[in-house]
Amino acid sequence: NYFTANGLTKVDSKEEADLAAVFTCSVVDDTENRTIEHIEALKGLNCEILLMGCSPAMSPEKFKSFFTGKMISTKDLETEIDKYFPDFKIKFEEMPLPADYQEDYPYGQYYYDQYSSLKQQSKLFGQKKIKPALIITSKGCNNYCSYCTMKLALGPLKSYPLEMIRNNYLELRKKKSTKFIFNGDDTGSYGQDINLNFGDVLAACQEVDDEYFKSRVFTTKPQWVIDNLHPKWFNGLFQHFLKFAETGKITEMVIPLQSASNSILKLMRRHNEIEPTVENLKKIMQTAPSLKIQTHFI
């Protein structure tokens, strides 16, 4: 969106490009190796290559050893990218949050093929019914989990303005979207840097629905998915989640427990204990039996 707003045109093939923007990933060895293979495959092209994403911050020496072009890590994107394109009249900070569908983003074909294969072999993923839209609430993470290096690439929490999120939700509702995934690098931490909390996000989106349902613009009840919700935020903002789960608005939540052992959680620096989370999970499931809960374990 930033490039096209400033007059650049997306071409159909890499061979036609003057600029190739590559989003890198170093979350695990497999993704980093595939990122490097992809960059190596681009070297024969007659175009400038701009590396973005996580790798410039997570593996700086490794990437500098074979790539001498422009690199911007995720944490520096908003402050650095305008410096590389000084002639652009529309600055990156002026761009609205993307109001698009999650499945429309061009994920790597390798991983999509894996997903498709698994989906055909089992009922693990369920049936595809509704195309979800993405509500981005924040970027960055203030946690210091001992097993995670992503904080090197993400930088500190930056919450997007509540009005910007509200407008994004409204635009997607106008597109007849009915399923929404609320997501951030640490979704539940929204607002800690601007004296708000994630409950304010849910309330703002509810106001949109209340306003437009009254005028009968919207007739379908939306479904909300809360992604990447740290247990400490699930517990700390529990009444907000309970309220919207009880009304059937929150239909799915992803709450990464990581471990059921308090001693392991302490070593992980997760800053929560398992018992309050289990208790609140029981409460919310009793209130909303159809609610789907997903988790991560290490």
mmCIF file of C-alpha atoms in Angstrom:
data_model
loop_
_atom_site.group_PDB
_atom_site.id
_atom_site.type_symbol
_atom_site.label_atom_id
_atom_site.label_comp_id
_atom_site.label_asym_id
_atom_site.label_seq_id
_atom_site.Cartn_x
_atom_site.Cartn_y
_atom_site.Cartn_z
ATOM 1 C CA ASN A 1 0.000 0.000 0.000
ATOM 2 C CA TYR A 2 2.860 2.377 0.838
ATOM 3 C CA PHE A 3 4.546 1.754 -2.502
ATOM 4 C CA THR A 4 1.403 1.976 -4.628
ATOM 5 C CA ALA A 5 0.255 5.154 -2.815
ATOM 6 C CA ASN A 6 3.501 6.752 -3.977
ATOM 7 C CA GLY A 7 3.087 5.826 -7.627
ATOM 8 C CA LEU A 8 4.878 2.483 -7.855
ATOM 9 C CA THR A 9 3.212 -0.338 -9.761
ATOM 10 C CA LYS A 10 3.142 -3.972 -8.695
ATOM 11 C CA VAL A 11 4.400 -6.173 -11.541
ATOM 12 C CA ASP A 12 3.463 -9.750 -12.319
ATOM 13 C CA SER A 13 6.948 -11.271 -12.223
ATOM 14 C CA LYS A 14 10.235 -10.714 -10.411
ATOM 15 C CA GLU A 15 11.999 -10.325 -13.753
ATOM 16 C CA GLU A 16 10.057 -7.104 -14.489
ATOM 17 C CA ALA A 17 10.784 -5.507 -11.118
ATOM 18 C CA ASP A 18 12.998 -2.523 -10.335
ATOM 19 C CA LEU A 19 12.596 -3.205 -6.613
ATOM 20 C CA ALA A 20 12.031 -6.494 -4.786
ATOM 21 C CA ALA A 21 10.874 -6.151 -1.159
ATOM 22 C CA VAL A 22 11.620 -9.354 0.750
ATOM 23 C CA PHE A 23 10.107 -10.035 4.164
ATOM 24 C CA THR A 24 12.476 -12.257 6.115
ATOM 25 C CA CYS A 25 11.914 -14.647 9.022
ATOM 26 C CA SER A 26 14.356 -16.104 11.546
ATOM 27 C CA VAL A 27 11.906 -17.463 14.093
ATOM 28 C CA VAL A 28 13.456 -20.963 13.716
ATOM 29 C CA ASP A 29 16.302 -22.428 11.648
ATOM 30 C CA ASP A 30 13.953 -23.831 9.008
ATOM 31 C CA THR A 31 12.370 -20.489 8.177
ATOM 32 C CA GLU A 32 15.713 -18.678 8.264
ATOM 33 C CA ASN A 33 17.297 -21.184 5.868
ATOM 34 C CA ARG A 34 14.368 -20.827 3.461
ATOM 35 C CA THR A 35 14.651 -17.054 3.670
ATOM 36 C CA ILE A 36 18.340 -17.267 2.727
ATOM 37 C CA GLU A 37 17.578 -19.637 -0.168
ATOM 38 C CA HIS A 38 14.972 -17.182 -1.442
ATOM 39 C CA ILE A 39 17.407 -14.246 -1.281
ATOM 40 C CA GLU A 40 20.094 -16.235 -3.083
ATOM 41 C CA ALA A 41 17.598 -17.050 -5.854
ATOM 42 C CA LEU A 42 16.947 -13.321 -6.371
ATOM 43 C CA LYS A 43 20.585 -12.345 -6.821
ATOM 44 C CA GLY A 44 20.539 -12.902 -10.563
ATOM 45 C CA LEU A 45 17.759 -10.377 -11.072
ATOM 46 C CA ASN A 46 18.439 -6.891 -12.376
ATOM 47 C CA CYS A 47 16.686 -5.089 -9.526
ATOM 48 C CA GLU A 48 17.318 -3.576 -6.131
ATOM 49 C CA ILE A 49 16.554 -5.862 -3.182
ATOM 50 C CA LEU A 50 15.225 -4.474 0.106
ATOM 51 C CA LEU A 51 15.286 -6.873 3.071
ATOM 52 C CA MET A 52 12.660 -6.316 5.751
ATOM 53 C CA GLY A 53 11.119 -8.438 8.490
ATOM 54 C CA CYS A 54 12.784 -10.090 11.468
ATOM 55 C CA SER A 55 16.125 -11.406 10.226
ATOM 56 C CA PRO A 56 18.067 -8.096 10.044
ATOM 57 C CA ALA A 57 17.642 -7.781 13.831
ATOM 58 C CA MET A 58 17.668 -11.452 14.871
ATOM 59 C CA SER A 59 20.640 -12.606 12.775
ATOM 60 C CA PRO A 60 22.391 -9.366 11.723
ATOM 61 C CA GLU A 61 25.936 -10.704 11.290
ATOM 62 C CA LYS A 62 24.768 -13.754 9.366
ATOM 63 C CA PHE A 63 22.787 -11.683 6.851
ATOM 64 C CA LYS A 64 25.460 -8.993 6.535
ATOM 65 C CA SER A 65 27.948 -11.721 5.624
ATOM 66 C CA PHE A 66 26.240 -12.390 2.267
ATOM 67 C CA PHE A 67 23.983 -9.377 1.673
ATOM 68 C CA THR A 68 25.246 -5.797 1.326
ATOM 69 C CA GLY A 69 22.043 -4.043 0.274
ATOM 70 C CA LYS A 70 19.380 -2.210 2.248
ATOM 71 C CA MET A 71 17.940 -3.894 5.349
ATOM 72 C CA ILE A 72 15.214 -2.700 7.729
ATOM 73 C CA SER A 73 14.133 -4.778 10.715
ATOM 74 C CA THR A 74 10.513 -4.913 11.861
ATOM 75 C CA LYS A 75 11.154 -2.707 14.881
ATOM 76 C CA ASP A 76 12.702 0.029 12.699
ATOM 77 C CA LEU A 77 10.305 -0.124 9.749
ATOM 78 C CA GLU A 78 8.161 2.892 10.613
ATOM 79 C CA THR A 79 11.124 5.136 11.433
ATOM 80 C CA GLU A 80 13.557 4.022 8.712
ATOM 81 C CA ILE A 81 11.679 3.220 5.499
ATOM 82 C CA ASP A 82 11.000 6.858 4.526
ATOM 83 C CA LYS A 83 14.776 7.493 4.571
ATOM 84 C CA TYR A 84 15.223 4.984 1.744
ATOM 85 C CA PHE A 85 12.536 6.670 -0.374
ATOM 86 C CA PRO A 86 13.052 10.436 0.172
ATOM 87 C CA ASP A 87 11.051 11.369 -2.949
ATOM 88 C CA PHE A 88 7.867 9.723 -1.650
ATOM 89 C CA LYS A 89 5.256 12.355 -0.825
ATOM 90 C CA ILE A 90 3.102 10.024 1.320
ATOM 91 C CA LYS A 91 4.997 8.911 4.415
ATOM 92 C CA PHE A 92 4.676 5.510 6.009
ATOM 93 C CA GLU A 93 3.046 6.868 9.164
ATOM 94 C CA GLU A 94 0.226 8.296 7.027
ATOM 95 C CA MET A 95 -0.799 4.870 5.740
ATOM 96 C CA PRO A 96 -3.989 3.438 7.301
ATOM 97 C CA LEU A 97 -4.004 -0.022 8.834
ATOM 98 C CA PRO A 98 -4.710 -2.704 6.207
ATOM 99 C CA ALA A 99 -8.394 -3.569 5.909
ATOM 100 C CA ASP A 100 -7.996 -6.897 4.172
ATOM 101 C CA TYR A 101 -8.658 -10.586 4.597
ATOM 102 C CA GLN A 102 -6.064 -12.728 6.298
ATOM 103 C CA GLU A 103 -6.238 -15.455 3.667
ATOM 104 C CA ASP A 104 -5.489 -12.934 0.917
ATOM 105 C CA TYR A 105 -1.935 -12.383 2.142
ATOM 106 C CA PRO A 106 0.595 -14.285 -0.043
ATOM 107 C CA TYR A 107 1.922 -16.811 2.460
ATOM 108 C CA GLY A 108 4.825 -19.027 1.364
ATOM 109 C CA GLN A 109 3.756 -21.779 -0.993
ATOM 110 C CA TYR A 110 5.851 -24.346 0.908
ATOM 111 C CA TYR A 111 3.847 -23.863 4.106
ATOM 112 C CA TYR A 112 0.543 -23.583 2.303
ATOM 113 C CA ASP A 113 1.213 -26.942 0.612
ATOM 114 C CA GLN A 114 1.938 -28.489 4.023
ATOM 115 C CA TYR A 115 -1.297 -27.054 5.412
ATOM 116 C CA SER A 116 -3.325 -28.316 2.435
ATOM 117 C CA SER A 117 -1.828 -31.801 2.744
ATOM 118 C CA LEU A 118 -2.612 -32.037 6.461
ATOM 119 C CA LYS A 119 -6.086 -30.656 5.974
ATOM 120 C CA GLN A 120 -6.868 -33.366 3.429
ATOM 121 C CA GLN A 121 -5.522 -36.113 5.713
ATOM 122 C CA SER A 122 -7.400 -35.171 8.864
ATOM 123 C CA LYS A 123 -10.259 -33.175 10.311
ATOM 124 C CA LEU A 124 -7.809 -31.201 12.441
ATOM 125 C CA PHE A 125 -8.515 -27.868 10.759
ATOM 126 C CA GLY A 126 -12.270 -28.294 10.420
ATOM 127 C CA GLN A 127 -14.232 -27.079 7.431
ATOM 128 C CA LYS A 128 -13.560 -23.724 5.818
ATOM 129 C CA LYS A 129 -16.746 -21.728 6.289
ATOM 130 C CA ILE A 130 -16.006 -18.037 6.708
ATOM 131 C CA LYS A 131 -13.095 -16.022 5.401
ATOM 132 C CA PRO A 132 -11.660 -14.098 8.378
ATOM 133 C CA ALA A 133 -10.597 -10.468 8.275
ATOM 134 C CA LEU A 134 -7.603 -9.186 10.226
ATOM 135 C CA ILE A 135 -7.770 -6.446 12.859
ATOM 136 C CA ILE A 136 -4.230 -5.361 13.759
ATOM 137 C CA THR A 137 -4.167 -3.640 17.144
ATOM 138 C CA SER A 138 -0.496 -3.200 18.019
ATOM 139 C CA LYS A 139 3.058 -4.162 17.188
ATOM 140 C CA GLY A 140 6.027 -4.975 19.397
ATOM 141 C CA CYS A 141 6.363 -6.831 22.671
ATOM 142 C CA ASN A 142 7.501 -5.827 26.164
ATOM 143 C CA ASN A 143 7.812 -9.405 27.441
ATOM 144 C CA TYR A 144 11.155 -11.101 28.058
ATOM 145 C CA CYS A 145 10.272 -14.776 27.726
ATOM 146 C CA SER A 146 13.511 -16.719 28.075
ATOM 147 C CA TYR A 147 12.917 -18.988 25.057
ATOM 148 C CA CYS A 148 12.032 -16.220 22.575
ATOM 149 C CA THR A 149 14.315 -13.992 20.502
ATOM 150 C CA MET A 150 11.517 -12.313 18.565
ATOM 151 C CA LYS A 151 11.704 -9.272 20.861
ATOM 152 C CA LEU A 152 15.022 -8.424 19.159
ATOM 153 C CA ALA A 153 13.136 -7.914 15.913
ATOM 154 C CA LEU A 154 9.818 -6.570 17.147
ATOM 155 C CA GLY A 155 10.926 -3.779 19.434
ATOM 156 C CA PRO A 156 8.788 -2.410 22.292
ATOM 157 C CA LEU A 157 5.002 -2.253 22.291
ATOM 158 C CA LYS A 158 3.403 0.329 20.033
ATOM 159 C CA SER A 159 -0.386 0.474 20.209
ATOM 160 C CA TYR A 160 -2.216 1.886 17.216
ATOM 161 C CA PRO A 161 -4.696 4.724 17.879
ATOM 162 C CA LEU A 162 -8.095 3.448 18.948
ATOM 163 C CA GLU A 163 -9.833 5.542 16.290
ATOM 164 C CA MET A 164 -7.655 3.963 13.583
ATOM 165 C CA ILE A 165 -8.611 0.469 14.758
ATOM 166 C CA ARG A 166 -12.267 1.464 14.958
ATOM 167 C CA ASN A 167 -12.175 2.783 11.377
ATOM 168 C CA ASN A 168 -10.465 -0.396 10.200
ATOM 169 C CA TYR A 169 -13.212 -2.494 11.790
ATOM 170 C CA LEU A 170 -15.890 -0.272 10.272
ATOM 171 C CA GLU A 171 -14.403 -0.537 6.761
ATOM 172 C CA LEU A 172 -14.272 -4.308 7.041
ATOM 173 C CA ARG A 173 -17.850 -4.460 8.313
ATOM 174 C CA LYS A 174 -18.904 -2.376 5.309
ATOM 175 C CA LYS A 175 -17.266 -5.043 3.130
ATOM 176 C CA LYS A 176 -19.738 -7.535 4.671
ATOM 177 C CA SER A 177 -17.053 -9.151 6.823
ATOM 178 C CA THR A 178 -18.473 -11.229 9.655
ATOM 179 C CA LYS A 179 -15.423 -12.966 11.178
ATOM 180 C CA PHE A 180 -12.531 -10.983 12.625
ATOM 181 C CA ILE A 181 -9.154 -12.005 14.003
ATOM 182 C CA PHE A 182 -7.784 -9.507 16.530
ATOM 183 C CA ASN A 183 -4.010 -9.759 16.431
ATOM 184 C CA GLY A 184 -0.834 -8.119 17.682
ATOM 185 C CA ASP A 185 2.626 -9.372 18.572
ATOM 186 C CA ASP A 186 1.312 -9.454 22.157
ATOM 187 C CA THR A 187 -2.365 -8.849 21.505
ATOM 188 C CA GLY A 188 -3.580 -8.436 25.080
ATOM 189 C CA SER A 189 -0.976 -5.792 25.914
ATOM 190 C CA TYR A 190 -2.763 -3.226 23.757
ATOM 191 C CA GLY A 191 -2.866 0.235 25.284
ATOM 192 C CA GLN A 192 -0.254 -0.185 28.008
ATOM 193 C CA ASP A 193 1.753 2.576 26.309
ATOM 194 C CA ILE A 194 -1.214 4.954 25.746
ATOM 195 C CA ASN A 195 -3.196 4.514 28.966
ATOM 196 C CA LEU A 196 -5.786 2.158 27.453
ATOM 197 C CA ASN A 197 -6.327 -1.609 27.468
ATOM 198 C CA PHE A 198 -7.560 -4.298 25.112
ATOM 199 C CA GLY A 199 -11.044 -4.020 26.581
ATOM 200 C CA ASP A 200 -11.208 -0.553 25.010
ATOM 201 C CA VAL A 201 -10.622 -2.114 21.575
ATOM 202 C CA LEU A 202 -13.506 -4.525 22.043
ATOM 203 C CA ALA A 203 -15.752 -1.738 23.335
ATOM 204 C CA ALA A 204 -14.941 0.482 20.334
ATOM 205 C CA CYS A 205 -15.798 -2.302 17.887
ATOM 206 C CA GLN A 206 -18.993 -2.996 19.804
ATOM 207 C CA GLU A 207 -19.928 0.689 19.413
ATOM 208 C CA VAL A 208 -19.541 0.320 15.640
ATOM 209 C CA ASP A 209 -21.920 -2.627 15.619
ATOM 210 C CA ASP A 210 -24.408 -0.910 17.941
ATOM 211 C CA GLU A 211 -24.465 2.203 15.782
ATOM 212 C CA TYR A 212 -24.840 0.433 12.455
ATOM 213 C CA PHE A 213 -27.185 -2.281 13.642
ATOM 214 C CA LYS A 214 -29.595 0.476 14.713
ATOM 215 C CA SER A 215 -29.632 1.802 11.162
ATOM 216 C CA ARG A 216 -29.849 -1.784 9.835
ATOM 217 C CA VAL A 217 -26.675 -1.389 7.792
ATOM 218 C CA PHE A 218 -25.385 -4.632 9.330
ATOM 219 C CA THR A 219 -27.699 -7.590 9.743
ATOM 220 C CA THR A 220 -25.266 -10.421 10.519
ATOM 221 C CA LYS A 221 -23.791 -10.895 13.980
ATOM 222 C CA PRO A 222 -19.988 -10.853 13.768
ATOM 223 C CA GLN A 223 -17.631 -13.461 15.196
ATOM 224 C CA TRP A 224 -14.492 -12.339 17.018
ATOM 225 C CA VAL A 225 -11.313 -14.404 17.314
ATOM 226 C CA ILE A 226 -8.774 -13.212 19.905
ATOM 227 C CA ASP A 227 -5.368 -14.405 18.733
ATOM 228 C CA ASN A 228 -2.069 -14.634 20.620
ATOM 229 C CA LEU A 229 -3.484 -13.749 24.044
ATOM 230 C CA HIS A 230 -0.927 -14.150 26.830
ATOM 231 C CA PRO A 231 -2.519 -15.779 29.924
ATOM 232 C CA LYS A 232 -1.603 -12.772 32.063
ATOM 233 C CA TRP A 233 -3.836 -10.576 29.870
ATOM 234 C CA PHE A 234 -6.546 -13.239 29.716
ATOM 235 C CA ASN A 235 -6.630 -13.203 33.517
ATOM 236 C CA GLY A 236 -6.100 -9.469 34.001
ATOM 237 C CA LEU A 237 -8.855 -8.467 31.565
ATOM 238 C CA PHE A 238 -11.024 -11.512 32.181
ATOM 239 C CA GLN A 239 -14.329 -9.678 32.702
ATOM 240 C CA HIS A 240 -14.067 -8.091 29.238
ATOM 241 C CA PHE A 241 -13.546 -11.465 27.567
ATOM 242 C CA LEU A 242 -16.242 -13.123 29.671
ATOM 243 C CA LYS A 243 -18.768 -10.426 28.715
ATOM 244 C CA PHE A 244 -18.294 -10.828 24.961
ATOM 245 C CA ALA A 245 -18.001 -14.627 25.106
ATOM 246 C CA GLU A 246 -21.292 -14.771 27.003
ATOM 247 C CA THR A 247 -23.064 -12.811 24.259
ATOM 248 C CA GLY A 248 -21.594 -15.154 21.634
ATOM 249 C CA LYS A 249 -19.483 -12.467 20.006
ATOM 250 C CA ILE A 250 -16.102 -13.945 20.931
ATOM 251 C CA THR A 251 -16.205 -17.394 19.345
ATOM 252 C CA GLU A 252 -12.513 -18.394 19.463
ATOM 253 C CA MET A 253 -9.463 -17.552 21.574
ATOM 254 C CA VAL A 254 -5.812 -18.528 21.219
ATOM 255 C CA ILE A 255 -4.241 -18.519 24.706
ATOM 256 C CA PRO A 256 -0.621 -19.796 24.660
ATOM 257 C CA LEU A 257 -0.154 -21.596 27.982
ATOM 258 C CA GLN A 258 3.314 -22.934 27.006
ATOM 259 C CA SER A 259 3.504 -25.107 30.156
ATOM 260 C CA ALA A 260 1.304 -26.387 32.990
ATOM 261 C CA SER A 261 4.197 -26.268 35.457
ATOM 262 C CA ASN A 262 4.656 -23.135 37.547
ATOM 263 C CA SER A 263 8.366 -23.805 37.963
ATOM 264 C CA ILE A 264 8.796 -24.072 34.182
ATOM 265 C CA LEU A 265 6.685 -20.955 33.626
ATOM 266 C CA LYS A 266 8.950 -19.091 36.038
ATOM 267 C CA LEU A 267 12.043 -20.238 34.143
ATOM 268 C CA MET A 268 10.317 -19.179 30.924
ATOM 269 C CA ARG A 269 9.744 -15.724 32.484
ATOM 270 C CA ARG A 270 6.082 -15.881 31.545
ATOM 271 C CA HIS A 271 4.977 -13.948 34.670
ATOM 272 C CA ASN A 272 1.849 -15.983 35.316
ATOM 273 C CA GLU A 273 0.861 -19.103 37.251
ATOM 274 C CA ILE A 274 -1.261 -21.896 35.823
ATOM 275 C CA GLU A 275 -3.986 -22.099 38.508
ATOM 276 C CA PRO A 276 -5.735 -18.729 37.853
ATOM 277 C CA THR A 277 -5.702 -19.435 34.126
ATOM 278 C CA VAL A 278 -7.275 -22.866 34.576
ATOM 279 C CA GLU A 279 -9.916 -21.414 36.879
ATOM 280 C CA ASN A 280 -10.822 -18.675 34.407
ATOM 281 C CA LEU A 281 -10.872 -21.128 31.510
ATOM 282 C CA LYS A 282 -13.395 -23.213 33.415
ATOM 283 C CA LYS A 283 -15.532 -20.137 34.121
ATOM 284 C CA ILE A 284 -15.577 -18.913 30.547
ATOM 285 C CA MET A 285 -16.309 -22.373 29.148
ATOM 286 C CA GLN A 286 -19.209 -22.789 31.572
ATOM 287 C CA THR A 287 -20.586 -19.421 30.469
ATOM 288 C CA ALA A 288 -19.947 -20.011 26.737
ATOM 289 C CA PRO A 289 -19.822 -23.798 26.075
ATOM 290 C CA SER A 290 -19.425 -23.326 22.300
ATOM 291 C CA LEU A 291 -16.336 -21.129 22.684
ATOM 292 C CA LYS A 292 -13.263 -22.656 20.993
ATOM 293 C CA ILE A 293 -9.980 -22.404 22.890
ATOM 294 C CA GLN A 294 -6.615 -23.060 21.245
ATOM 295 C CA THR A 295 -3.214 -23.001 22.919
ATOM 296 C CA HIS A 296 0.526 -23.502 22.425
ATOM 297 C CA PHE A 297 2.748 -25.837 24.435
ATOM 298 C CA ILE A 298 6.535 -26.016 24.450
#
